[in-house]
Every structure is written in structure tokens, then in C-alpha cells.
Tab-separated table of C-alpha atoms and ligand atoms in Angstrom:
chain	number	residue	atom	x	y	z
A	589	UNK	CA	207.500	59.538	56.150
A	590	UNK	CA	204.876	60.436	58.586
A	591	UNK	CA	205.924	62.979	61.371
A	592	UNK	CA	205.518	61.688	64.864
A	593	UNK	CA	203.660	64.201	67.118
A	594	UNK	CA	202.932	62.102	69.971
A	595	UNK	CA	204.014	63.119	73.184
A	596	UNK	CA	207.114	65.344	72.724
A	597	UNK	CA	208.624	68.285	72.063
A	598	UNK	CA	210.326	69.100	68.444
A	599	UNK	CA	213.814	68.194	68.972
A	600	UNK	CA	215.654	70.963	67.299
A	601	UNK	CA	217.306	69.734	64.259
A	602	UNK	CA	215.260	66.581	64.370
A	603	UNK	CA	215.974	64.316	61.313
A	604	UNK	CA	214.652	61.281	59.889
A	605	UNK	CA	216.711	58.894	61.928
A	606	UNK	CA	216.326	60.557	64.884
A	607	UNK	CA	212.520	60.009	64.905
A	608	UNK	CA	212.461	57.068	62.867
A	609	UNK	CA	208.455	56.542	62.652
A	610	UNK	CA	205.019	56.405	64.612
A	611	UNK	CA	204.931	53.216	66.924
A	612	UNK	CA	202.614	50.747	66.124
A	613	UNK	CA	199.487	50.528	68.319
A	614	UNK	CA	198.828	47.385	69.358
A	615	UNK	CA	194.967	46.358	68.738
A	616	UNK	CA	193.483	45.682	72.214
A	617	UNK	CA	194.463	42.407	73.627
A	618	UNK	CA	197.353	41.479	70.961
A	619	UNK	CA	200.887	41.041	72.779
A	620	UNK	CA	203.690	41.957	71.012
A	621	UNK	CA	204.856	38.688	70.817
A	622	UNK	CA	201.775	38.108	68.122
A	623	UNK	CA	203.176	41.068	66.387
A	624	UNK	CA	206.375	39.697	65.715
A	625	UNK	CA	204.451	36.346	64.181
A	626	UNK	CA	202.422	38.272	62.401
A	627	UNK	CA	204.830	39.893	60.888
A	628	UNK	CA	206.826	36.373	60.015
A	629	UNK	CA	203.897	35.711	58.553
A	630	UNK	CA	203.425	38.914	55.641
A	631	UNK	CA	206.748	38.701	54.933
A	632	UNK	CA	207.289	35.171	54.142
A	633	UNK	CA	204.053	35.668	51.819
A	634	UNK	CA	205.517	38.084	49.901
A	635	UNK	CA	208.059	35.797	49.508
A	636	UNK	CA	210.880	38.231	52.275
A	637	UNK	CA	213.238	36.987	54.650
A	638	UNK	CA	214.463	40.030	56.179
A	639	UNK	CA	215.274	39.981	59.902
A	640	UNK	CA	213.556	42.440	62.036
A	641	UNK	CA	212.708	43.123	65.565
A	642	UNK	CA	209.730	44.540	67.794
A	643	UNK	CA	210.365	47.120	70.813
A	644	UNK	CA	207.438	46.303	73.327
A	645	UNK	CA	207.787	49.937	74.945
A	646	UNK	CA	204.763	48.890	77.266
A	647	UNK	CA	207.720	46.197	79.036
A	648	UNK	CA	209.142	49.403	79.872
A	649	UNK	CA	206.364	50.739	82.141
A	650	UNK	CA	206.557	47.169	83.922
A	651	UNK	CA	210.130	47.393	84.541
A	652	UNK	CA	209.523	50.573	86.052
A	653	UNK	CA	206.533	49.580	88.518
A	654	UNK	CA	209.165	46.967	89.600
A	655	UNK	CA	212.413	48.633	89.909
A	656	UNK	CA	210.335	50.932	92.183
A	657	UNK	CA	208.522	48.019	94.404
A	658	UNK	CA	212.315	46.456	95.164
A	659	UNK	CA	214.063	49.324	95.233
A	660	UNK	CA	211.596	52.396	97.168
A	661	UNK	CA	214.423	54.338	97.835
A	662	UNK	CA	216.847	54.416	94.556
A	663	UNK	CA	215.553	56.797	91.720
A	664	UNK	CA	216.113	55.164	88.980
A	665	UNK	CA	218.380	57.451	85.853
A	666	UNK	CA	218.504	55.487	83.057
A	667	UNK	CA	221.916	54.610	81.222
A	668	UNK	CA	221.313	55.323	77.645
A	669	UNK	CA	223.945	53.922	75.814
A	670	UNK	CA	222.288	50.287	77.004
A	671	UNK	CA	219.343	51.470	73.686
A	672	UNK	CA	219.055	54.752	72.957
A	673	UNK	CA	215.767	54.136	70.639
A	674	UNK	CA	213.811	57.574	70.422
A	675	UNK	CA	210.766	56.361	71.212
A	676	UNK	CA	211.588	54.201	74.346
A	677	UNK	CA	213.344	57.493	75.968
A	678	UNK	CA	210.489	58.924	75.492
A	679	UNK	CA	208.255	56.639	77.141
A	680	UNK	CA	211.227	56.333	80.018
A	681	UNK	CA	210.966	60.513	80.125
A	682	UNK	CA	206.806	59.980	80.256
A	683	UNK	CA	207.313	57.369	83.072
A	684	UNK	CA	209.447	60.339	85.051
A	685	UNK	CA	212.910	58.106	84.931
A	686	UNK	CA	216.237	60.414	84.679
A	687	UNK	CA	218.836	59.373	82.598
A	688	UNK	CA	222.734	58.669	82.574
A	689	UNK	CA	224.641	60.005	79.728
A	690	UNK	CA	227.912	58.858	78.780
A	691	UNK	CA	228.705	61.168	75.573
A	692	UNK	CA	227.936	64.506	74.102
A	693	UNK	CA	225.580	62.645	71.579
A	694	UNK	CA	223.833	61.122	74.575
A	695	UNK	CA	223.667	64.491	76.232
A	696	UNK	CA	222.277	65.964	73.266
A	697	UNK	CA	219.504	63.465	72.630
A	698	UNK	CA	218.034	63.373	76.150
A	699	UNK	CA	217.822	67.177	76.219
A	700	UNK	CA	216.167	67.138	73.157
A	701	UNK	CA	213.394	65.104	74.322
A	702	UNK	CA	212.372	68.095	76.656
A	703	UNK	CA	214.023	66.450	79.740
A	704	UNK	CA	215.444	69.064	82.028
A	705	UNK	CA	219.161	68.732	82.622
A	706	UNK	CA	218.664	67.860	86.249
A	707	UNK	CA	217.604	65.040	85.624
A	708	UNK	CA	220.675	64.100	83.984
A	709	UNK	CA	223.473	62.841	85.063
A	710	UNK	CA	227.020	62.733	83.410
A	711	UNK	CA	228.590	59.302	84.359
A	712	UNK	CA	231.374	58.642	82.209
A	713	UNK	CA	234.498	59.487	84.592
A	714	UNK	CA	236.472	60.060	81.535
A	715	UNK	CA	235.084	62.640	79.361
A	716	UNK	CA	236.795	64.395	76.591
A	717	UNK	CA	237.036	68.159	77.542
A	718	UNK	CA	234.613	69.643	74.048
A	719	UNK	CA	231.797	67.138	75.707
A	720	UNK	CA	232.660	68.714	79.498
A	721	UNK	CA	232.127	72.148	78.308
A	722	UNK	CA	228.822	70.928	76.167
A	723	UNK	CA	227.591	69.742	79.883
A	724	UNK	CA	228.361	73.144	81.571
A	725	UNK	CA	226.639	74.880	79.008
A	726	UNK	CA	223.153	73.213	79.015
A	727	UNK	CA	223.251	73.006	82.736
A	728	UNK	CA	223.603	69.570	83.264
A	729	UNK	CA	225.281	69.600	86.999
A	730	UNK	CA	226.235	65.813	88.008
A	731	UNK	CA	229.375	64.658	87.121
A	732	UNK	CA	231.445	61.185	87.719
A	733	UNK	CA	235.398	61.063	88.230
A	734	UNK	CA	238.046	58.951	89.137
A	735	UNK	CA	241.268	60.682	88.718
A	736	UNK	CA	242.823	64.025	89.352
A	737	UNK	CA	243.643	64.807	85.646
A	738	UNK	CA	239.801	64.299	85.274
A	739	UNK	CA	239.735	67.144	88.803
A	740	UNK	CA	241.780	69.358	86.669
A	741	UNK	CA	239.933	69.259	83.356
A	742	UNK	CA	236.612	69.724	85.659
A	743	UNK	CA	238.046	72.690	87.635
A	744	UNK	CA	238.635	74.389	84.026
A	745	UNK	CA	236.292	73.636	82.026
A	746	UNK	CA	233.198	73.110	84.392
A	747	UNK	CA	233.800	74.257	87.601
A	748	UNK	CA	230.482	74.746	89.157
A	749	UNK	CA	229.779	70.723	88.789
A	750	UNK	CA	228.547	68.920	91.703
A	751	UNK	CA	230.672	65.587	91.239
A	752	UNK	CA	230.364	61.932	92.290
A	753	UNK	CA	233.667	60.225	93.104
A	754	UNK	CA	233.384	56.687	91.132
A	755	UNK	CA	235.015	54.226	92.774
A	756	UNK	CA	235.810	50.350	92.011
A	757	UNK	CA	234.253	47.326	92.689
A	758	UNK	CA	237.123	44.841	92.812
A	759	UNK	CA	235.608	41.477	93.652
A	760	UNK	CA	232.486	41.539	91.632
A	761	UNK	CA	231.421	39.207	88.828
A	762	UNK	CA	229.462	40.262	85.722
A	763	UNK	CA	229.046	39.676	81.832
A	764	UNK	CA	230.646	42.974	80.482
A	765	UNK	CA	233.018	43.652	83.954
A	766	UNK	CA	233.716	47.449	84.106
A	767	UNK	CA	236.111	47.598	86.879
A	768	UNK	CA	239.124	47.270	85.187
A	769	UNK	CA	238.386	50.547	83.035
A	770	UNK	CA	236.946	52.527	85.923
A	771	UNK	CA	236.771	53.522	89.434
A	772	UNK	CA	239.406	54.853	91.958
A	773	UNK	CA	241.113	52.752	94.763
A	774	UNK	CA	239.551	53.086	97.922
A	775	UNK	CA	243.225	54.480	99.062
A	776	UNK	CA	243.364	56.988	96.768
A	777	UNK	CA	239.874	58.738	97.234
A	778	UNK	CA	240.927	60.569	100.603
A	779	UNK	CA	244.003	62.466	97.937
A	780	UNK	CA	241.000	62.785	95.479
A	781	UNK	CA	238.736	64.416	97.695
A	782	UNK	CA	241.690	66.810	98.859
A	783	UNK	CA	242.577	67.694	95.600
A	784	UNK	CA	239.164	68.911	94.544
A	785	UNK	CA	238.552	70.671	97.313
A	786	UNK	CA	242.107	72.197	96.703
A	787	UNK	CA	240.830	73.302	93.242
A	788	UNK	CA	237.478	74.703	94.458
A	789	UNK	CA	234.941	71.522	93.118
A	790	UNK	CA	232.292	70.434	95.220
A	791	UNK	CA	231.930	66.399	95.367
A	792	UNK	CA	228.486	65.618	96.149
A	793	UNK	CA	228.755	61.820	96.771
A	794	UNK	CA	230.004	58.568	95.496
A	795	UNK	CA	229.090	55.856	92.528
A	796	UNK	CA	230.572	52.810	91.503
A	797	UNK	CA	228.699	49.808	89.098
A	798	UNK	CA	229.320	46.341	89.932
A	799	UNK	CA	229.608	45.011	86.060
A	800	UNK	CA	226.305	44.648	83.515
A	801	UNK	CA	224.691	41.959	84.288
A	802	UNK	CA	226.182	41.551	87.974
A	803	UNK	CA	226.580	37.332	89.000
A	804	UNK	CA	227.713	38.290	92.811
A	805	UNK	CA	224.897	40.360	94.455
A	806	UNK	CA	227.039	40.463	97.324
A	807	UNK	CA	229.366	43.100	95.625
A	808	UNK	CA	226.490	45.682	96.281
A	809	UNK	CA	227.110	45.801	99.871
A	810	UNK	CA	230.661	45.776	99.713
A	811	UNK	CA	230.570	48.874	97.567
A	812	UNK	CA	227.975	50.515	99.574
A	813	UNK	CA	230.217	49.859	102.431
A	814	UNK	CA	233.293	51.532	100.771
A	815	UNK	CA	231.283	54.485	99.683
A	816	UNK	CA	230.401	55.454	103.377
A	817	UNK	CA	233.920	55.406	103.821
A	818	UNK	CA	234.277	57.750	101.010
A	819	UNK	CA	231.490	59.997	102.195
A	820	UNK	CA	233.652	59.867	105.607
A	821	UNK	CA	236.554	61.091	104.153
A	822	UNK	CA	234.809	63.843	101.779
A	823	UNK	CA	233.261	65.171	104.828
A	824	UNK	CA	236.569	65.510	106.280
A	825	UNK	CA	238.050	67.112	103.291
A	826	UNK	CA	235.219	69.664	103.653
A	827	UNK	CA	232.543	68.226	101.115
A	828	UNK	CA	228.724	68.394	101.265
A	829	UNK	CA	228.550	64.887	100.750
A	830	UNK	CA	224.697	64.117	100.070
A	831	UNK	CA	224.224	61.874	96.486
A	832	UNK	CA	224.799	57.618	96.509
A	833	UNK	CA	225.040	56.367	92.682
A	834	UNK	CA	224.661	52.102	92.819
A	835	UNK	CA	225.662	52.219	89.236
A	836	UNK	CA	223.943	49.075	87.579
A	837	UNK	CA	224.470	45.622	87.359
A	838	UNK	CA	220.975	44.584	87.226
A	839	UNK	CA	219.421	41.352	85.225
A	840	UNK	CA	217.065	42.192	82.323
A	841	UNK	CA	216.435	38.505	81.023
A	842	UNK	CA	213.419	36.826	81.535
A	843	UNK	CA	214.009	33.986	84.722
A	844	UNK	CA	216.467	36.524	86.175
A	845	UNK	CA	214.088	37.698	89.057
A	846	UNK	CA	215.335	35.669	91.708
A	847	UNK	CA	218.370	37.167	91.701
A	848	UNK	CA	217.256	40.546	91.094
A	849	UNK	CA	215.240	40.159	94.107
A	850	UNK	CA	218.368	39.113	95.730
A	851	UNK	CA	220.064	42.206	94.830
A	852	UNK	CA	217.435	44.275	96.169
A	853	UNK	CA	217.528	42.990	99.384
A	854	UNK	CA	221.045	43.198	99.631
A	855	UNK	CA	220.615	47.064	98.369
A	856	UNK	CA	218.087	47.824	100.817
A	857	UNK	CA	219.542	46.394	103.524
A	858	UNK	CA	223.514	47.621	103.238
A	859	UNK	CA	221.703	51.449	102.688
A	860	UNK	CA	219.518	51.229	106.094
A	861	UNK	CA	222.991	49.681	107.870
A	862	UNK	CA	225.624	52.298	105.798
A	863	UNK	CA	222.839	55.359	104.945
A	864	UNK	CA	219.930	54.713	106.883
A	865	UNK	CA	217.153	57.479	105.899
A	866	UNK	CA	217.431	59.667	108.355
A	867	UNK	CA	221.066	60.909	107.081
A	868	UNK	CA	219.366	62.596	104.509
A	869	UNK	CA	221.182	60.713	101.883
A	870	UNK	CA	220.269	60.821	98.263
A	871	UNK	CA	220.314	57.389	96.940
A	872	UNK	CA	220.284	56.871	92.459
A	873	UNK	CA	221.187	54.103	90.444
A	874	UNK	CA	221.709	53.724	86.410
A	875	UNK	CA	219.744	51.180	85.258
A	876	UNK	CA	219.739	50.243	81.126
A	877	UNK	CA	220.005	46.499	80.853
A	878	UNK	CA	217.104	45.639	83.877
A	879	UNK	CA	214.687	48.193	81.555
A	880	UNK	CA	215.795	47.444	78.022
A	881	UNK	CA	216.554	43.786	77.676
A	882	UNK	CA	213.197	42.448	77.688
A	883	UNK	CA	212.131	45.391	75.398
A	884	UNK	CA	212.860	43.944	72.416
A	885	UNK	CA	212.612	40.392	70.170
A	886	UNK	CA	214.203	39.842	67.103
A	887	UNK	CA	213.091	37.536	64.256
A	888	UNK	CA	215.758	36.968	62.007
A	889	UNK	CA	216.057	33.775	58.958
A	890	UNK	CA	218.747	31.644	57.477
A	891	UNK	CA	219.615	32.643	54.613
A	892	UNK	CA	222.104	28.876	54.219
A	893	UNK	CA	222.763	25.955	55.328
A	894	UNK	CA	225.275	23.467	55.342
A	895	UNK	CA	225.404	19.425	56.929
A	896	UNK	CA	227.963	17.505	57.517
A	897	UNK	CA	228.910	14.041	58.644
A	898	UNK	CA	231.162	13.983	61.862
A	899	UNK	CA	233.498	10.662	62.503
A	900	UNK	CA	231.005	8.133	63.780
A	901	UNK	CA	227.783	9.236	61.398
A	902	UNK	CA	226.682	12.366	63.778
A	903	UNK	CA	225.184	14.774	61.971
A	904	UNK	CA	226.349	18.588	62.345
A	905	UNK	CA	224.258	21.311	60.934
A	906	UNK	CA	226.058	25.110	60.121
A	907	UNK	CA	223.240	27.582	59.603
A	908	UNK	CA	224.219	31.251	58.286
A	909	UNK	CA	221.743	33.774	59.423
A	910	UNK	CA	220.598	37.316	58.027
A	911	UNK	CA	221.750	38.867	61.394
A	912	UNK	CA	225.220	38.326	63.228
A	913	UNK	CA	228.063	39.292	65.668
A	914	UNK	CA	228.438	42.662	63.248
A	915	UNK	CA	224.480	43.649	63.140
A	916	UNK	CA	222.373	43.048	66.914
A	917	UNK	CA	223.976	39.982	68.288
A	918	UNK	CA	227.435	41.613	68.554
A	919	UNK	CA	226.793	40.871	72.912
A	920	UNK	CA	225.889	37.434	72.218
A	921	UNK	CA	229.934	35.894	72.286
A	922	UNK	CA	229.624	37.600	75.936
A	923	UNK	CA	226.969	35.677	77.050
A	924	UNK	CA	228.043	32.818	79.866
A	925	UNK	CA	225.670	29.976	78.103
A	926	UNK	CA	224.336	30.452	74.215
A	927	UNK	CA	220.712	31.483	73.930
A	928	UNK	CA	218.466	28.417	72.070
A	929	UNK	CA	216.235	30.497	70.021
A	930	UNK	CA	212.515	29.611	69.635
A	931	UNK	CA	211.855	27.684	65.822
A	932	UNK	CA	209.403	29.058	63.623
A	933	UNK	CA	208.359	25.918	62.163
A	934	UNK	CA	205.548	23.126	62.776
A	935	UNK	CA	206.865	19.665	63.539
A	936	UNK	CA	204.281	16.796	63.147
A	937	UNK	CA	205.978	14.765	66.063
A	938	UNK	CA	209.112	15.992	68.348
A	939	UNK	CA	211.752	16.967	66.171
A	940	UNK	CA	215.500	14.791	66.189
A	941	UNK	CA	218.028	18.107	67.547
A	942	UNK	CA	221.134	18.437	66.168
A	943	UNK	CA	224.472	20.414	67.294
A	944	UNK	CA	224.253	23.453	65.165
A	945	UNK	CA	227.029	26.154	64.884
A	946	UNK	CA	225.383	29.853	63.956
A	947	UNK	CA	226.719	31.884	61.859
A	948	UNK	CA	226.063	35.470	60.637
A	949	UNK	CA	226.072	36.842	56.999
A	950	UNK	CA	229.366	38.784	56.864
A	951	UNK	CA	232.489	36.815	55.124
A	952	UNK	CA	234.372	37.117	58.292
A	953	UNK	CA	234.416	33.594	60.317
A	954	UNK	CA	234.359	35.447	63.440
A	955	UNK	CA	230.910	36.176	62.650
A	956	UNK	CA	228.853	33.888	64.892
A	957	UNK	CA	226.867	33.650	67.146
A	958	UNK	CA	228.187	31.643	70.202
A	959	UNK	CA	231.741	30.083	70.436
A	960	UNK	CA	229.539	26.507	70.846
A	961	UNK	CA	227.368	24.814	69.433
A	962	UNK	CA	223.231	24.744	70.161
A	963	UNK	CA	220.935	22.040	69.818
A	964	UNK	CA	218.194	22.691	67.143
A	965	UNK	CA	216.342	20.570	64.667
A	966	UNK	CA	216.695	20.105	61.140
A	967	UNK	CA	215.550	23.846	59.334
A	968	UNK	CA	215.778	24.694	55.705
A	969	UNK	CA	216.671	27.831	53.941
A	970	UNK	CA	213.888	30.457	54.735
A	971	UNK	CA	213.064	29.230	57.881
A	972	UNK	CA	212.506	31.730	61.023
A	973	UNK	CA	214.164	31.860	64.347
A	974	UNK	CA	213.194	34.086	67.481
A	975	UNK	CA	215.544	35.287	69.829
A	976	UNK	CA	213.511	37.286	72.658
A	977	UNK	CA	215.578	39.476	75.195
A	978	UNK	CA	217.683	41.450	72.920
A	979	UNK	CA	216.951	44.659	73.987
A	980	UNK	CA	220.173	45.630	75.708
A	981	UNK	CA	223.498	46.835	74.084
A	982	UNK	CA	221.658	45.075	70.488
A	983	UNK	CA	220.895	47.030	67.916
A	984	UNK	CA	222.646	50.163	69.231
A	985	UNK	CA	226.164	48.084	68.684
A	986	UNK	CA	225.108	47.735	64.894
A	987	UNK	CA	227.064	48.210	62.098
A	988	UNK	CA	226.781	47.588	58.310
A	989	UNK	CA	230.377	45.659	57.702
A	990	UNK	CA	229.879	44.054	54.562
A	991	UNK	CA	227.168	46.003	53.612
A	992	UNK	CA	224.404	44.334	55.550
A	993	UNK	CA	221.362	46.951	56.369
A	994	UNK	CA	221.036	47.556	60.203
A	995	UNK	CA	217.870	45.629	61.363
A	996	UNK	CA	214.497	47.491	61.233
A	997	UNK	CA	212.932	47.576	64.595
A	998	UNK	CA	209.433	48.391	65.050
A	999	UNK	CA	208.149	49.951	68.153
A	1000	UNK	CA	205.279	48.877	69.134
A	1001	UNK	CA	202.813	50.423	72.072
A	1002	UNK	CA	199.446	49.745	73.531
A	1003	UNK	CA	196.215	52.355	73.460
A	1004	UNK	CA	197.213	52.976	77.266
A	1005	UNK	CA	200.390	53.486	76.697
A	1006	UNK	CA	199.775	55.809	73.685
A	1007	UNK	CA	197.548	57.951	76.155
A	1008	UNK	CA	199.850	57.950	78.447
A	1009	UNK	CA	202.467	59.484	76.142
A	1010	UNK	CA	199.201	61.889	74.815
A	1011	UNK	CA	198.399	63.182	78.207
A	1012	UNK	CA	202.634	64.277	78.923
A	1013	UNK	CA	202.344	68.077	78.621
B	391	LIG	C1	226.798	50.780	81.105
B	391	LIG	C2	226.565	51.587	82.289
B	391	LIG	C3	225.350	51.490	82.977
B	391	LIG	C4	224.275	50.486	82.635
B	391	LIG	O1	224.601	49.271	83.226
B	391	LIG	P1	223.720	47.946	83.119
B	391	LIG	O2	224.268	47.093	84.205
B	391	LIG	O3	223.977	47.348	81.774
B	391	LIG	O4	222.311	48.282	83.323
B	391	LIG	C5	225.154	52.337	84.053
B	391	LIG	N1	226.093	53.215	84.434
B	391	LIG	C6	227.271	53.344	83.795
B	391	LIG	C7	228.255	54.355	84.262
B	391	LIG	C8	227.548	52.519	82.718
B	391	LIG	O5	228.737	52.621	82.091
């Protein structure tokens, strides 16, 4: 293995998986897109079918420059249990982006990157108490809660935390809904607030998240609306209440601009109506899915095939794939419409499509890809399929049931970015 020296500190402890290899530099003027064909390409003449994927870490600077442009005043930490690859934290850390931990292991892997622990920020409101303690001792300060036997762990085991009061977001709409799990009532944050400031903990502000992948950009402003209550009543408990979390909820796919424009402009204008500038007001937000999802393609092959003959002489088509609902595509059943992947394959006129059902490799028959079927034409054993857009909540959901490999991924950067990286002290 070749040890990666580019642009970072050495994490102590740092193992093989950890750092897995260099990046690829891209030769001037090749997309990674051309990497992933190219890659189709050398393994199929050497006669290999396994599925891979490409991190384009230079998407990552992109997202940035935009989430910047729509948002000026939200400072962007980014969640990293949305893909937690080494080498795109690094380029986030590079790019100056803070980050939103979840987990002691998260904690751990963003400090070792050199990142200092204010630029962290602990946002799971229910922590277990060993990973509380970790965050006390490297100094990381922000904190999210939603319950008073979360208060009372805090006030023990971390007491000089600055804490955000999460609260929940009961009318919005998203792919992987997180109000159900977490946030307080808006009722019960005035005993909340009272109770921490009974137990000597400061609460700095408010969070909430609207859902990944939010379909009601509407729910922004009703949260930020509920959260000036909150800072309302924290001021009248007695709190310095100074730090707004949005959470997330943003769009990562390719064609969801629109309505992440939308978003924005329901964002910017609820915070100059509810925290106009001049309050002072700290404004954040956690951000994984609008960063990563882009980030990565995967190119995966089927590995067999089956046809059958439907009443009335339709033709079905069952294809079983080398990568499934227990490998990367485990967010795919979530999805409100199935992704059509692009086809691999010259067709010397416009090819006849046929309802296909897509399967992965394990022997469980809960292993596909969408509950319905997608249109695709006739393919044969060997044969490649792209899915773009799986950068978020992919291969970090991986697991090897049935003793499939996890799915290489190769990161992939430009010579710009690569200075970039070279030039971070
Ligand atoms: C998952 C999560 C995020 C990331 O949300 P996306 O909408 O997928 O970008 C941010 N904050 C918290 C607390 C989360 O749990």
C-alpha cells in the first residue's frame, strides 16, 4: 500500500482502512464520469465484472460554492454519517466546512483529520454517556438535546457544554423522516429550558431537521418560526441564547435545484423575518446529502438473468446484480420513484424496453432494488449498468451478508484540487 501524505495530518493510530489509498488524479480535462468508463472498459478486458464506484471529490468544492451563494448566512457543518470517506472529509476540512458528529467513532475521525473541535458539533440528542464524556474530553462544546434525562446525563458527565435544544418538525415531508425519533414538543421546551438552567447548563440555541431529503420546503419556516419561540422562552429561563441549527433536509440529486433554490429562499427569508442580522444570531445548518449525493457513481454488472412469459406473451426480464439492498443500494427501497440506470451497451437502432425487476446477489428475496419494476432493454450476463447519485447514506450502509466484498470506491480528484489539498498547512 502506498501511504497517503497529501494534505493532512497523521491520524494517530491510522490504519489501512482508515486511509484507504492515494486518490486518483484526474488527467487534465477528463471528468470523472470518463473514469468510471474507463474503468468498465479494463475490467471487462481482463475478462472482471466487479462493481465499483468513483468519488468525484472535486463535486464537493461545487456544492460548497453553492450552498454558500443560496445560503450567505448559514455555515455549513457537515453531517458525517451521510459518507464518512477519508478523503472527502478531508477535502470538506480543506474547503473550511465544520462537521456534525453523531457517534464517538464520528467524533474520533473528524478530530483526527486535524479539525479543531470547535468546529464540531455533537448533534445526536441521544448520546450514550462513554461517547458524552469522549466529547468533554477533546473539547468538543456543542451539544443537541431533547429530553431532560438527556439534561441530566449532560449536567454529569459534561457540564460545561453549550447545548442546542432540538426540537420537532411535525408537518414536514421527506425520504428518511426523522421526526418521529427526535425533537421536543414545542410545549415542553419552556420545562426544558427550566430544567437546565436548574442544573447549571447553558443552552445556546435551537436545531431541528426537517427529514433527508425534505419534499415540503415550507417546513423550514415553520421551524424557524418555532425556534424564535424557543429562543423567547430560553431567554426567559435565563439563557444566552445566540446559535440557530436548520438541521438538513437538503436535495443532493442531480434536477433537484429548483427546489433547493426554493428552500433557500424560504431559509433566507423566515431568518431576516424571525432573526434578522442585527440580533446577532448565529445561524448553522448540517448538510450531508446536498454535498455527498452527487459525489459518487457506481458501476455495478449482472451477474444473471432470467425471462419469462407473462399471461398475454409480455415479456418480463429479472436481472440479479453484483451489488444490492445489503451492499450500496440499501437507500434505494426509500426512494419515492426507482432510479433507471444508464446501459452500458451499444444498440444499433432504439432498443424494445422491457419491465425488469432488480435484484441483488444475496439469497435473501428482499434483496432488490426497488419494490417495482423499471423499464430497460434486453442485457445479457456481463453487461454494465450506471447508477450516478449514490453518494449519500451508500456505501457507508454496507455490509458483507452473504459474504459479498463491500464495493471498492475510488476517489478521484483533479490537479487543482490536489493543490488545493497541497497548499492546507
Ligand atoms: C442525518 C442528519 C443530517 C444530514 O441530513 P441530510 O438531510 O441527509 O443532509 C444532519 N443532521 C442530523 C442531526 C442528522 O441526523
Amino acid at each position: 500500500m502506498n501511504t497517503p501524505s497529501v494534505g493532512r495530518r497523521e491520524p494517530p493510530g491510522a490504519s489501512e482502512t482508515l486511509w484507504p489509498s492515494e486518490p486518483i488524479t484526474l488527467a487534465p480535462e477528463t471528468s470523472a464520469r470518463q473514469l468510471v468508463l474507463k474503468k468498465i472498459q479494463e475490467l471487462s478486458i481482463s475478462g472482471r465484472h466487479d462493481a465499483f464506484m468513483v468519488a468525484d471529490l472535486d463535486v464537493l468544492a461545487s456544492r460548497h460554492r453553492t450552498f454558500l451563494q443560496a445560503l450567505p448566512r448559514v455555515q455549513p457543518f457537515y453531517a458525517v454519517k451521510c459518507n464518512s470517506r477519508p478523503w472527502l472529509l478531508l477535502v470538506l476540512a480543506a474547503l473550511g466546512t465544520g462537521f456534525d458528529c453523531a457517534s464517538q467513532g464520528e467524533l474520533e475521525q473528524v478530530l483526527s483529520l486535524g479539525v479543531a473541535p470547535s468546529r464540531i458539533i455533537f448533534a445526536n440528542p441521544c448520546k450514550a454517556v462513554s461517547h458524552i464524556r469522549y466529547a468533554a474530553r477533546c473539547g468538543v462544546q456543542i451539544l443537541t438535546f431533547d429530553s431532560e434525562e438527556e439534561l441530566i446525563k449532560l449536567a454529569q458527565h459534561h457540564p460545561g457544554a453549550r447545548l442546542l435544544l432540538r426540537i420537532q418538525t411535525p408537518g414536514s415531508r421527506s425520504t428518511f423522516p426523522l421526526h418521529t425519533k427526535f425533537g421536543a414538543h414545542l410545549e415542553a421546551c419552556g420545562h426544558l429550558l427550566q430544567v437546565a438552567r436548574e442544573l447549571g447548563l447553558a443552552v445556546v440555541g435551537a436545531s431541528f431537521h426537517v427529514g433527508s431529503d425534505c419534499h415540503t420546503p415550507q417546513s423550514y419556516r415553520q421551524a424557524i418560526a418555532d425556534c424564535h419561540s424557543v429562543f423567547e422562552m430560553g431567554c426567559k429561563a435565563g439563557h444566552h441564547m445566540s446559535l440557530l441549527n436548520l438541521g438538513a433536509g437538503f436535495p443532493g440529486i442531480e434536477g433537484s435545484e429548483a427546489r433547493f433554490e426554493e428552500m433557500a429562499r424560504v431559509v433566507n427569508a423566515a431568518l431576516a423575518q424571525y432573526f434578522p442580522e442585527a440580533t446577532g444570531v448565529e445561524v448553522i445548518a448540517e448538510p450531508g446529502r446536498f454535498y455527498a449525493e452527487s459525489v459518487c457513481t457506481a458501476a455495478v454488472s449482472i451477474i444473471a438473468k432470467k425471462a419469462s412469459l407473462e399471461p398475454g406473451g409480455h415479456r418480463k426480464l429479472a436481472y440479479y446484480l453484483n451489488e444490492g439492498h445489503y451492499g450500496a443500494f440499501r437507500v434505494f427501497l426509500r426512494d419515492p420513484v426507482p432510479r433507471i440506470p444508464i446501459v452500458v451497451k451499444e444498440f444499433p437502432t432504439e432498443p424494445r424496453l422491457f419491465p425488469c425487476t432488480l435484484y441483488g446477489p444475496t439469497c435473501d428475496a428482499f434483496d432488490r432494488l426497488f419494490s417495482t419494476e423499471v423499464q430497460l432493454p434486453e442485457l445479457d450476463v456481463g453487461d454494465w449498468l450506471i447508477f450516478p447519485d449514490v453518494g449519500a447514506y451508500s456505501s457507508c450502509m454496507s455490509s458483507t451478508f452473504n459474504g459479498f466484498p463491500i464495493t471498492t470506491v475510488y476517489d478521484a480528484m483533479s490537479p487543482q484540487l490536489r493543490s488545493l489539498l497541497e497548499a492546507v498547512p
